[in-house]
Amino acid sequence: MCGIIAAASTRNVGKLLVQGLHKMEYRGYDSAGIALHQNESIAHLRALGKVQILEDMMVAEKPKSKLGIAHTRWATHGEPSEANAHPHKSKDSVYIVHNGIIENYVELRDSLIKDGYDFTSQTDSELIAHLLDYYLSQNNSMIDSMYLAKAKLEGAYAIAAIDIKDDKNLVVARNKSPLLIGIGTDEMFAASDPLAIAQLTNDFVFLEDGDVAEISAESYRIFDDSKTEVTRDITRIDISSQATSKGDYRHYMEKEIYEQPDAVSNTIDGRIGGEDVLDNIFGLGSSELFSKVKRIQIVACGTSLHAGRVAANWFSSIAELPCQIDYASEYRYRNPHVDENSLIITISQSGETADTLAALNFAKEKDYLASLAICNVPTSSLARESDFVLFTNAGPEIGVASTKAFTTQLAGLMLLSAVIG
Ligand code: GLU
C-alpha cells in the first residue's frame, strides 16, 4: 500500500500535493499521478517512475487548481505502468485514488462492463471510479454514492475522490487502510501518512474503519459506518520537518545509523529505575497481567520478525517461558492452538503492517490472555487495537533498510523479557 494525499484550499494545491508525494517516497512506489479540478475540466497527469517526472510534467503544464488528489502506487493488480497509475477516472468526470486491495474486483468489474463502462487499466482500483459514476448518474450525492459503493466493495481501501460537477469538495473513505484529515487555515487535507502533510499542519484527525468524510477548504464532516455524522478527536502532533530531512548526511540510512544511540535512549528513558523495569510501562495493568503469562506467541513481518526471533531467545533464557514465533502472513492459516495464559506480541515499525493487523484481528477471536504491540507510531492502527503497547520512540525511519527501528524494537523487547522474567 502506498500513498494518498488530497487537498481543498483557497490557494493553488498542485505544488503542495507533489511535495506531499515526495514526502511519501520513502515508502517505495512504482508510479505517481495527480488529478486537479479546474472548474471546466480536470487536469490528469500520471508518470511511471519517480515523482520528479510528475513534477516536471507539472512545471511544463502549470495546472492551476484549488482542489486535487494525488497518489504514489505500489502495484498489487496490474503491472507498474502509466495506464495503471492512479488517479483513475470514469468518463472524464469522476477521479479517484486508492490504497489497498479490492478483493471482489473481478465480479464488480464484469458487472460494470455489462453496464457499459470501459476499463483502461488492469487495476483493481479503476472500478471504484466507475462505481461512483454509476451511483452519481442516478442523482445520488457523492457522499451517498460513496456509501453505495462501499456496500459493494470487499477488501482494504483508503479512497479519495473528486467529481467534475463539484469544484469545492472531495470525499474520502477508509476501511483497513490508514487515512487521516489534516486541518489547515483556509485549507484541509487528507493523507494516508501524516508525514505527507506534516509541513502543512500539526492538527490531524484519524479516520476509523467505515468512515466517510467530505472535505472542503473551510470544513470537514465525518460520517461513520452507519452514516451517522460523528466528531473524531483532533490529535496535535509536531512532526518537525527536520526529522524528515537528511541534514549533512549523504542519505537517510547513514543519518539513521548515527541516530541509534539517541533512539535507543529514547526507548529506555523513563522506563527503568535503578536496576528495575518500571511497573506498567506497557500500559495500565500490564505488570499484574505479566505474572500470569505462561507462554508467548510472537507475530511480525520482515525486519520486525527478525527482532522477534532475537527476543524469542530472551523469552526462553531470561523469562524461562516457551515462545513460538510466526510470520504474520502465515499465522492465521495454520489453525494455531492457543494454550491457556498465552500472551500474543505483535511487532511493527509503522503499526500499519496489513498482515500483522490481520493476525491481531484473528488472535482476538482466540483465547489469548492479552495482546501487546511493540510499535513506533502512537497513532497507528496496531497501537489502537492492542491491549498493551510499548512505543519505541525511534522517530521517523525514512531509509528503506531498517536501522534504528530495528535496534529500538530490540530495546523494547529486552525490557519486556526482563519484566516478564
Ligand atoms: N491495488 C491498487 C493497484 O494495484 C492500489 C495499490 C496501492 O495501494 O498503491 O493499483
Tab-separated table of C-alpha atoms in Angstrom, residues 34-36 41-44 69 87-97 129 132 142 160-164:
chain	number	residue	atom	x	y	z
A	34	ILE	CA	-2.394	13.704	-9.799
A	35	ALA	CA	-5.884	14.980	-10.700
A	36	LEU	CA	-6.569	18.709	-10.310
A	41	SER	CA	-12.090	20.211	-16.707
A	42	ILE	CA	-9.793	18.074	-14.581
A	43	ALA	CA	-6.037	18.099	-15.264
A	44	HIS	CA	-4.898	14.474	-15.139
A	69	ILE	CA	-5.946	14.322	-5.295
A	87	PRO	CA	-5.757	8.605	-10.291
A	88	HIS	CA	-8.241	6.504	-12.243
A	89	LYS	CA	-11.242	8.122	-13.850
A	90	SER	CA	-14.716	7.401	-15.130
A	91	LYS	CA	-15.990	9.298	-18.205
A	92	ASP	CA	-13.666	12.300	-17.588
A	93	SER	CA	-15.844	13.240	-14.625
A	94	VAL	CA	-15.066	11.163	-11.526
A	95	TYR	CA	-11.426	10.723	-10.442
A	96	ILE	CA	-10.197	8.519	-7.606
A	97	VAL	CA	-7.018	7.432	-5.870
A	129	ALA	CA	-14.361	5.458	-10.204
A	132	LEU	CA	-19.109	6.151	-8.074
A	142	MET	CA	-21.017	11.988	-3.743
A	160	ALA	CA	-10.115	9.945	-2.176
A	161	ALA	CA	-12.491	11.072	-4.939
A	162	ILE	CA	-13.400	14.249	-6.830
A	163	ASP	CA	-16.226	14.958	-9.268
A	164	ILE	CA	-16.139	17.430	-12.180
